[in-house]
mmCIF file of C-alpha atoms and ligand atoms in Angstrom:
data_model
loop_
_atom_site.group_PDB
_atom_site.id
_atom_site.type_symbol
_atom_site.label_atom_id
_atom_site.label_comp_id
_atom_site.label_asym_id
_atom_site.label_seq_id
_atom_site.Cartn_x
_atom_site.Cartn_y
_atom_site.Cartn_z
ATOM 1 C CA UNK A 1 -3.663 -82.161 -16.108
ATOM 2 C CA UNK A 2 -0.715 -81.705 -13.763
ATOM 3 C CA UNK A 3 -1.055 -82.146 -10.017
ATOM 4 C CA UNK A 4 1.634 -80.130 -8.275
ATOM 5 C CA UNK A 5 2.223 -79.718 -4.554
ATOM 6 C CA UNK A 6 5.550 -77.917 -4.739
ATOM 7 C CA UNK A 7 5.352 -74.104 -5.007
ATOM 8 C CA UNK A 8 8.548 -73.668 -7.072
ATOM 9 C CA UNK A 9 7.489 -76.421 -9.461
ATOM 10 C CA UNK A 10 4.085 -74.826 -10.024
ATOM 11 C CA UNK A 11 5.695 -71.447 -10.641
ATOM 12 C CA UNK A 12 8.161 -73.066 -13.046
ATOM 13 C CA UNK A 13 5.274 -74.550 -15.075
ATOM 14 C CA UNK A 14 3.296 -71.300 -15.061
ATOM 15 C CA UNK A 15 6.311 -69.228 -16.108
ATOM 16 C CA UNK A 16 6.100 -70.808 -19.575
ATOM 17 C CA UNK A 17 2.820 -68.982 -20.263
ATOM 18 C CA UNK A 18 3.450 -65.353 -21.100
ATOM 19 C CA UNK A 19 0.536 -64.573 -23.415
ATOM 20 C CA UNK A 20 -2.101 -66.831 -21.897
ATOM 21 C CA UNK A 21 -4.692 -65.652 -19.395
ATOM 22 C CA UNK A 22 -4.391 -67.621 -16.168
ATOM 23 C CA UNK A 23 -7.423 -68.163 -13.923
ATOM 24 C CA UNK A 24 -7.233 -69.380 -10.351
ATOM 25 C CA UNK A 25 -10.084 -71.189 -8.612
ATOM 26 C CA UNK A 26 -9.115 -71.387 -4.930
ATOM 27 C CA UNK A 27 -10.860 -74.211 -3.042
ATOM 28 C CA UNK A 28 -10.583 -76.278 0.100
ATOM 29 C CA UNK A 29 -11.382 -79.435 -1.891
ATOM 30 C CA UNK A 30 -14.398 -81.705 -1.399
ATOM 31 C CA UNK A 31 -15.489 -80.409 -4.768
ATOM 32 C CA UNK A 32 -19.177 -80.367 -5.687
ATOM 33 C CA UNK A 33 -21.256 -78.908 -8.523
ATOM 34 C CA UNK A 34 -20.797 -75.418 -7.082
ATOM 35 C CA UNK A 35 -17.031 -75.731 -7.588
ATOM 36 C CA UNK A 36 -17.586 -77.277 -11.029
ATOM 37 C CA UNK A 37 -19.482 -74.152 -12.065
ATOM 38 C CA UNK A 38 -16.546 -72.000 -10.875
ATOM 39 C CA UNK A 39 -14.131 -74.134 -12.890
ATOM 40 C CA UNK A 40 -16.373 -73.948 -15.959
ATOM 41 C CA UNK A 41 -16.553 -70.175 -15.649
ATOM 42 C CA UNK A 42 -12.758 -70.044 -15.340
ATOM 43 C CA UNK A 43 -12.432 -72.174 -18.471
ATOM 44 C CA UNK A 44 -14.719 -69.843 -20.392
ATOM 45 C CA UNK A 45 -12.748 -66.749 -19.332
ATOM 46 C CA UNK A 46 -9.116 -67.886 -19.383
ATOM 47 C CA UNK A 47 -6.660 -70.061 -21.293
ATOM 48 C CA UNK A 48 -5.087 -71.823 -18.324
ATOM 49 C CA UNK A 49 -7.050 -72.906 -15.254
ATOM 50 C CA UNK A 50 -5.375 -73.573 -11.911
ATOM 51 C CA UNK A 51 -7.466 -75.086 -9.099
ATOM 52 C CA UNK A 52 -5.898 -74.928 -5.651
ATOM 53 C CA UNK A 53 -6.916 -77.397 -2.959
ATOM 54 C CA UNK A 54 -5.810 -76.396 0.511
ATOM 55 C CA UNK A 55 -7.731 -76.621 3.783
ATOM 56 C CA UNK A 56 -6.525 -73.405 5.327
ATOM 57 C CA UNK A 57 -6.057 -73.788 9.102
ATOM 58 C CA UNK A 58 -5.848 -70.017 9.553
ATOM 59 C CA UNK A 59 -9.529 -69.501 8.719
ATOM 60 C CA UNK A 60 -10.903 -72.040 11.211
ATOM 61 C CA UNK A 61 -11.787 -71.144 14.793
ATOM 62 C CA UNK A 62 -10.753 -73.340 17.734
ATOM 63 C CA UNK A 63 -14.099 -75.191 17.908
ATOM 64 C CA UNK A 64 -14.721 -75.471 14.187
ATOM 65 C CA UNK A 65 -14.462 -78.467 11.860
ATOM 66 C CA UNK A 66 -10.801 -78.195 10.724
ATOM 67 C CA UNK A 67 -9.861 -81.684 11.950
ATOM 68 C CA UNK A 68 -12.925 -83.307 10.386
ATOM 69 C CA UNK A 69 -12.983 -81.282 7.181
ATOM 70 C CA UNK A 70 -13.465 -83.859 4.390
ATOM 71 C CA UNK A 71 -10.447 -84.430 2.091
ATOM 72 C CA UNK A 72 -11.503 -86.736 -0.756
ATOM 73 C CA UNK A 73 -8.440 -85.883 -2.881
ATOM 74 C CA UNK A 74 -8.755 -88.687 -5.469
ATOM 75 C CA UNK A 75 -12.386 -87.771 -6.094
ATOM 76 C CA UNK A 76 -11.460 -84.069 -6.356
ATOM 77 C CA UNK A 77 -8.746 -84.850 -8.890
ATOM 78 C CA UNK A 78 -11.226 -86.816 -11.021
ATOM 79 C CA UNK A 79 -13.594 -83.835 -10.979
ATOM 80 C CA UNK A 80 -10.776 -81.519 -12.086
ATOM 81 C CA UNK A 81 -9.651 -83.942 -14.784
ATOM 82 C CA UNK A 82 -13.201 -84.258 -16.140
ATOM 83 C CA UNK A 83 -13.521 -80.461 -16.267
ATOM 84 C CA UNK A 84 -10.272 -80.006 -18.197
ATOM 85 C CA UNK A 85 -8.347 -78.218 -15.430
ATOM 86 C CA UNK A 86 -4.711 -77.594 -16.409
ATOM 87 C CA UNK A 87 -3.079 -77.547 -12.952
ATOM 88 C CA UNK A 88 -4.252 -78.692 -9.543
ATOM 89 C CA UNK A 89 -2.152 -77.095 -6.841
ATOM 90 C CA UNK A 90 -2.179 -79.226 -3.680
ATOM 91 C CA UNK A 91 0.324 -77.661 -1.265
ATOM 92 C CA UNK A 92 0.861 -79.510 1.996
ATOM 93 C CA UNK A 93 1.568 -76.307 3.867
ATOM 94 C CA UNK A 94 1.470 -72.661 2.819
ATOM 95 C CA UNK A 95 2.883 -71.175 6.030
ATOM 96 C CA UNK A 96 6.340 -71.332 7.617
ATOM 97 C CA UNK A 97 6.757 -74.233 10.055
ATOM 98 C CA UNK A 98 7.407 -71.774 12.845
ATOM 99 C CA UNK A 99 4.041 -70.113 12.127
ATOM 100 C CA UNK A 100 3.101 -67.100 10.066
ATOM 101 C CA UNK A 101 4.329 -63.737 11.418
ATOM 102 C CA UNK A 102 2.738 -61.388 8.903
ATOM 103 C CA UNK A 103 -0.794 -61.684 7.591
ATOM 104 C CA UNK A 104 -3.634 -59.479 6.358
ATOM 105 C CA UNK A 105 -6.433 -57.979 8.418
ATOM 106 C CA UNK A 106 -9.965 -57.014 7.371
ATOM 107 C CA UNK A 107 -11.616 -54.009 9.023
ATOM 108 C CA UNK A 108 -15.355 -53.228 9.018
ATOM 109 C CA UNK A 109 -16.304 -55.704 6.303
ATOM 110 C CA UNK A 110 -15.520 -58.525 8.725
ATOM 111 C CA UNK A 111 -17.360 -57.004 11.689
ATOM 112 C CA UNK A 112 -20.741 -58.168 10.411
ATOM 113 C CA UNK A 113 -22.523 -61.378 9.324
ATOM 114 C CA UNK A 114 -20.162 -64.396 9.633
ATOM 115 C CA UNK A 115 -17.375 -62.232 11.034
ATOM 116 C CA UNK A 116 -19.295 -61.735 14.277
ATOM 117 C CA UNK A 117 -19.257 -65.389 15.326
ATOM 118 C CA UNK A 118 -16.033 -66.219 13.428
ATOM 119 C CA UNK A 119 -13.774 -63.330 14.546
ATOM 120 C CA UNK A 120 -10.519 -64.317 12.779
ATOM 121 C CA UNK A 121 -12.048 -66.155 9.849
ATOM 122 C CA UNK A 122 -11.762 -63.447 7.198
ATOM 123 C CA UNK A 123 -8.231 -62.480 8.219
ATOM 124 C CA UNK A 124 -7.354 -66.132 7.582
ATOM 125 C CA UNK A 125 -9.154 -66.115 4.238
ATOM 126 C CA UNK A 126 -7.529 -62.952 2.865
ATOM 127 C CA UNK A 127 -4.104 -64.042 4.095
ATOM 128 C CA UNK A 128 -4.277 -67.389 2.308
ATOM 129 C CA UNK A 129 -5.860 -65.946 -0.845
ATOM 130 C CA UNK A 130 -3.115 -63.338 -0.944
ATOM 131 C CA UNK A 131 -0.486 -66.094 -0.667
ATOM 132 C CA UNK A 132 -2.206 -68.081 -3.434
ATOM 133 C CA UNK A 133 -2.370 -64.974 -5.635
ATOM 134 C CA UNK A 134 1.350 -64.344 -5.035
ATOM 135 C CA UNK A 135 2.246 -67.919 -5.946
ATOM 136 C CA UNK A 136 0.005 -68.325 -9.001
ATOM 137 C CA UNK A 137 -0.061 -64.678 -10.174
ATOM 138 C CA UNK A 138 -3.392 -65.190 -11.953
ATOM 139 C CA UNK A 139 -5.049 -62.641 -14.227
ATOM 140 C CA UNK A 140 -8.405 -63.548 -12.772
ATOM 141 C CA UNK A 141 -9.838 -65.551 -9.908
ATOM 142 C CA UNK A 142 -13.308 -66.999 -9.421
ATOM 143 C CA UNK A 143 -15.193 -67.209 -6.119
ATOM 144 C CA UNK A 144 -18.750 -68.374 -5.415
ATOM 145 C CA UNK A 145 -21.503 -65.945 -4.461
ATOM 146 C CA UNK A 146 -22.652 -68.421 -1.818
ATOM 147 C CA UNK A 147 -19.833 -66.986 0.285
ATOM 148 C CA UNK A 148 -20.878 -63.460 -0.622
ATOM 149 C CA UNK A 149 -19.131 -61.783 2.309
ATOM 150 C CA UNK A 150 -15.909 -63.570 1.341
ATOM 151 C CA UNK A 151 -16.329 -62.507 -2.302
ATOM 152 C CA UNK A 152 -16.945 -58.877 -1.292
ATOM 153 C CA UNK A 153 -13.917 -58.841 1.023
ATOM 154 C CA UNK A 154 -11.621 -60.366 -1.595
ATOM 155 C CA UNK A 155 -12.810 -57.872 -4.214
ATOM 156 C CA UNK A 156 -12.054 -55.115 -1.721
ATOM 157 C CA UNK A 157 -8.625 -56.585 -0.899
ATOM 158 C CA UNK A 158 -7.676 -56.619 -4.576
ATOM 159 C CA UNK A 159 -8.847 -53.044 -4.991
ATOM 160 C CA UNK A 160 -7.374 -51.653 -1.735
ATOM 161 C CA UNK A 161 -4.005 -53.324 -2.343
ATOM 162 C CA UNK A 162 -3.898 -52.612 -6.109
ATOM 163 C CA UNK A 163 -3.343 -56.261 -6.869
ATOM 164 C CA UNK A 164 -4.400 -56.039 -10.510
ATOM 165 C CA UNK A 165 -6.356 -59.279 -10.450
ATOM 166 C CA UNK A 166 -9.934 -59.507 -11.660
ATOM 167 C CA UNK A 167 -12.077 -61.160 -9.002
ATOM 168 C CA UNK A 168 -15.213 -62.654 -10.503
ATOM 169 C CA UNK A 169 -18.257 -63.959 -8.649
ATOM 170 C CA UNK A 170 -20.138 -67.041 -9.801
ATOM 171 C CA UNK A 171 -23.752 -67.657 -8.948
ATOM 172 C CA UNK A 172 -24.808 -70.104 -6.253
ATOM 173 C CA UNK A 173 -25.623 -73.578 -7.497
ATOM 174 C CA UNK A 174 -28.624 -75.130 -5.753
ATOM 175 C CA UNK A 175 -30.147 -78.556 -5.274
ATOM 176 C CA UNK A 176 -33.588 -78.986 -6.887
ATOM 177 C CA UNK A 177 -35.275 -77.992 -3.597
ATOM 178 C CA UNK A 178 -33.188 -74.811 -3.399
ATOM 179 C CA UNK A 179 -30.548 -75.833 -0.842
ATOM 180 C CA UNK A 180 -27.252 -74.202 -1.806
ATOM 181 C CA UNK A 181 -24.582 -76.784 -2.686
ATOM 182 C CA UNK A 182 -21.937 -76.892 0.021
ATOM 183 C CA UNK A 183 -19.251 -79.291 1.215
ATOM 184 C CA UNK A 184 -20.867 -79.068 4.659
ATOM 185 C CA UNK A 185 -24.225 -80.474 3.415
ATOM 186 C CA UNK A 186 -22.681 -83.914 3.854
ATOM 187 C CA UNK A 187 -22.886 -83.442 7.630
ATOM 188 C CA UNK A 188 -26.730 -83.409 7.417
ATOM 189 C CA UNK A 189 -28.874 -86.496 8.112
ATOM 190 C CA UNK A 190 -32.048 -87.043 6.054
ATOM 191 C CA UNK A 191 -34.338 -85.025 8.330
ATOM 192 C CA UNK A 192 -31.843 -82.179 8.633
ATOM 193 C CA UNK A 193 -31.368 -82.218 4.874
ATOM 194 C CA UNK A 194 -35.124 -81.732 4.350
ATOM 195 C CA UNK A 195 -35.185 -78.997 6.997
ATOM 196 C CA UNK A 196 -32.213 -77.216 5.387
ATOM 197 C CA UNK A 197 -34.198 -76.515 2.200
ATOM 198 C CA UNK A 198 -36.425 -74.185 4.251
ATOM 199 C CA UNK A 199 -33.586 -71.664 4.311
ATOM 200 C CA UNK A 200 -34.145 -71.099 0.591
ATOM 201 C CA UNK A 201 -37.936 -70.943 1.032
ATOM 202 C CA UNK A 202 -37.541 -68.342 3.773
ATOM 203 C CA UNK A 203 -35.482 -66.136 1.443
ATOM 204 C CA UNK A 204 -38.135 -66.356 -1.290
ATOM 205 C CA UNK A 205 -40.709 -65.350 1.300
ATOM 206 C CA UNK A 206 -38.600 -62.362 2.351
ATOM 207 C CA UNK A 207 -38.120 -61.297 -1.273
ATOM 208 C CA UNK A 208 -41.890 -61.242 -1.571
ATOM 209 C CA UNK A 209 -42.346 -59.319 1.667
ATOM 210 C CA UNK A 210 -39.820 -56.738 0.510
ATOM 211 C CA UNK A 211 -42.068 -55.899 -2.446
ATOM 212 C CA UNK A 212 -44.652 -54.633 0.040
ATOM 213 C CA UNK A 213 -42.622 -52.717 2.604
ATOM 214 C CA UNK A 214 -39.417 -50.755 2.972
ATOM 215 C CA UNK A 215 -39.195 -51.726 6.672
ATOM 216 C CA UNK A 216 -36.520 -54.411 6.771
ATOM 217 C CA UNK A 217 -37.317 -55.351 10.367
ATOM 218 C CA UNK A 218 -40.748 -56.564 9.182
ATOM 219 C CA UNK A 219 -39.151 -58.570 6.400
ATOM 220 C CA UNK A 220 -36.643 -60.149 8.765
ATOM 221 C CA UNK A 221 -39.384 -60.921 11.270
ATOM 222 C CA UNK A 222 -41.330 -62.769 8.568
ATOM 223 C CA UNK A 223 -38.218 -64.808 7.726
ATOM 224 C CA UNK A 224 -37.404 -65.577 11.378
ATOM 225 C CA UNK A 225 -40.993 -66.680 12.023
ATOM 226 C CA UNK A 226 -41.006 -68.948 8.977
ATOM 227 C CA UNK A 227 -37.690 -70.542 9.960
ATOM 228 C CA UNK A 228 -38.762 -70.968 13.598
ATOM 229 C CA UNK A 229 -41.915 -72.764 12.380
ATOM 230 C CA UNK A 230 -39.557 -75.213 10.674
ATOM 231 C CA UNK A 231 -37.390 -75.632 13.763
ATOM 232 C CA UNK A 232 -34.514 -73.474 12.506
ATOM 233 C CA UNK A 233 -32.832 -70.911 14.746
ATOM 234 C CA UNK A 234 -30.520 -68.559 12.920
ATOM 235 C CA UNK A 235 -27.047 -67.451 13.887
ATOM 236 C CA UNK A 236 -27.979 -64.350 11.902
ATOM 237 C CA UNK A 237 -30.664 -63.283 9.480
ATOM 238 C CA UNK A 238 -29.866 -59.881 8.095
ATOM 239 C CA UNK A 239 -30.446 -57.604 5.131
ATOM 240 C CA UNK A 240 -27.308 -55.766 4.111
ATOM 241 C CA UNK A 241 -25.977 -53.459 1.443
ATOM 242 C CA UNK A 242 -24.114 -55.551 -1.165
ATOM 243 C CA UNK A 243 -20.990 -53.391 -1.219
ATOM 244 C CA UNK A 244 -20.512 -52.087 2.308
ATOM 245 C CA UNK A 245 -22.206 -55.096 3.946
ATOM 246 C CA UNK A 246 -23.801 -52.646 6.389
ATOM 247 C CA UNK A 247 -27.137 -53.725 7.866
ATOM 248 C CA UNK A 248 -30.154 -51.981 6.345
ATOM 249 C CA UNK A 249 -33.187 -51.085 8.425
ATOM 250 C CA UNK A 250 -34.885 -49.290 5.535
ATOM 251 C CA UNK A 251 -34.563 -50.275 1.883
ATOM 252 C CA UNK A 252 -35.230 -47.756 -0.882
ATOM 253 C CA UNK A 253 -35.589 -50.481 -3.556
ATOM 254 C CA UNK A 254 -32.790 -48.934 -5.667
ATOM 255 C CA UNK A 255 -29.826 -49.901 -3.535
ATOM 256 C CA UNK A 256 -28.434 -53.407 -4.253
ATOM 257 C CA UNK A 257 -29.171 -55.333 -1.069
ATOM 258 C CA UNK A 258 -29.094 -58.968 -0.024
ATOM 259 C CA UNK A 259 -30.676 -61.296 2.469
ATOM 260 C CA UNK A 260 -28.002 -63.169 4.434
ATOM 261 C CA UNK A 261 -28.644 -66.208 6.630
ATOM 262 C CA UNK A 262 -26.482 -68.466 8.770
ATOM 263 C CA UNK A 263 -28.027 -71.334 10.696
ATOM 264 C CA UNK A 264 -26.728 -74.369 12.526
ATOM 265 C CA UNK A 265 -28.590 -77.483 11.442
ATOM 266 C CA UNK A 266 -27.296 -80.586 13.198
ATOM 267 C CA UNK A 267 -23.527 -80.570 12.780
ATOM 268 C CA UNK A 268 -23.583 -78.233 9.776
ATOM 269 C CA UNK A 269 -23.326 -74.470 9.924
ATOM 270 C CA UNK A 270 -25.052 -73.439 6.705
ATOM 271 C CA UNK A 271 -24.886 -70.027 5.101
ATOM 272 C CA UNK A 272 -26.847 -68.664 2.179
ATOM 273 C CA UNK A 273 -27.813 -65.357 0.603
ATOM 274 C CA UNK A 274 -30.022 -63.975 -2.124
ATOM 275 C CA UNK A 275 -30.631 -60.530 -3.661
ATOM 276 C CA UNK A 276 -33.497 -58.764 -1.928
ATOM 277 C CA UNK A 277 -35.048 -57.873 -5.244
ATOM 278 C CA UNK A 278 -36.056 -60.877 -7.307
ATOM 279 C CA UNK A 279 -35.394 -58.865 -10.480
ATOM 280 C CA UNK A 280 -31.627 -58.998 -9.943
ATOM 281 C CA UNK A 281 -31.667 -62.486 -8.495
ATOM 282 C CA UNK A 282 -28.374 -64.439 -8.518
ATOM 283 C CA UNK A 283 -26.392 -62.099 -10.766
HETATM 284 O O1 PAF B 301 -14.136 -70.555 -0.089
HETATM 285 C C1 PAF B 301 -13.211 -71.329 0.222
HETATM 286 O O2 PAF B 301 -13.214 -72.527 -0.094
HETATM 287 C C2 PAF B 301 -12.045 -70.782 1.032
HETATM 288 O O3 PAF B 301 -12.468 -69.817 1.930
HETATM 289 C C3 PAF B 301 -10.896 -70.259 0.154
HETATM 290 C C4 PAF B 301 -11.328 -69.072 -0.684
HETATM 291 C C5 PAF B 301 -10.410 -71.373 -0.754
HETATM 292 C C6 PAF B 301 -9.742 -69.813 1.033
HETATM 293 O O4 PAF B 301 -9.249 -70.861 1.813
#
């Protein structure tokens, strides 16, 4: 495994592969089993796997956790080594010192869910992913379904901009009590950690409710009530179309739809999602 922080050096190494399929797994480090599953999927689908580790300042808001974002690089490198990653790309900076002048912008897909309380977040994400794609020139790239809005937006970026890269989603990896694995779970104390598992339970409850009604407001109300009983106030709890991410007030049971939740628990802002129909759970 080669650990490379220099862009030209990485490109020099990658230029020697002309027949091999290259997969990119973009990350911000602090790798956990969720990332491991992305890497394993990349290994199954491609010949060469590149993992990038870069905490992208452009996708953090002024009061978010950029300065405290965990950076356990040695641990991350051991994870990559154990998983047989070929290249770990660890750039110190991906933007010009004088600041970036030209970036990408997301329209309607970022005006909902996380985009409402994090107004520039997805512009920052697509800009950095575009830069990473331009540097690595992968055939395919893997992103977790836990960040479903991000996955949808990146798939749309690749299609709108004719980038010719296959963007593949990988299912959410959960703790035994259902809490989605996330780098931010480490901010939770023991009580908050127990409370956080209720997010998963609330989604199972809503899946069940959705079998009995097409009125999504009723389903959401059931979820909100359950979470409130467990002391959790949501930033949002919404049921949205999987492709357009538009909010659904009525669900016809055919249309692929998902439950989306964001909640602040202690210092951690947790997000999660699940298909509304349990038959197509976690594709
Ligand atoms: O999901 C993440 O870790 C980040 O948003 C990504 C895709 C690596 C871009 O910085």
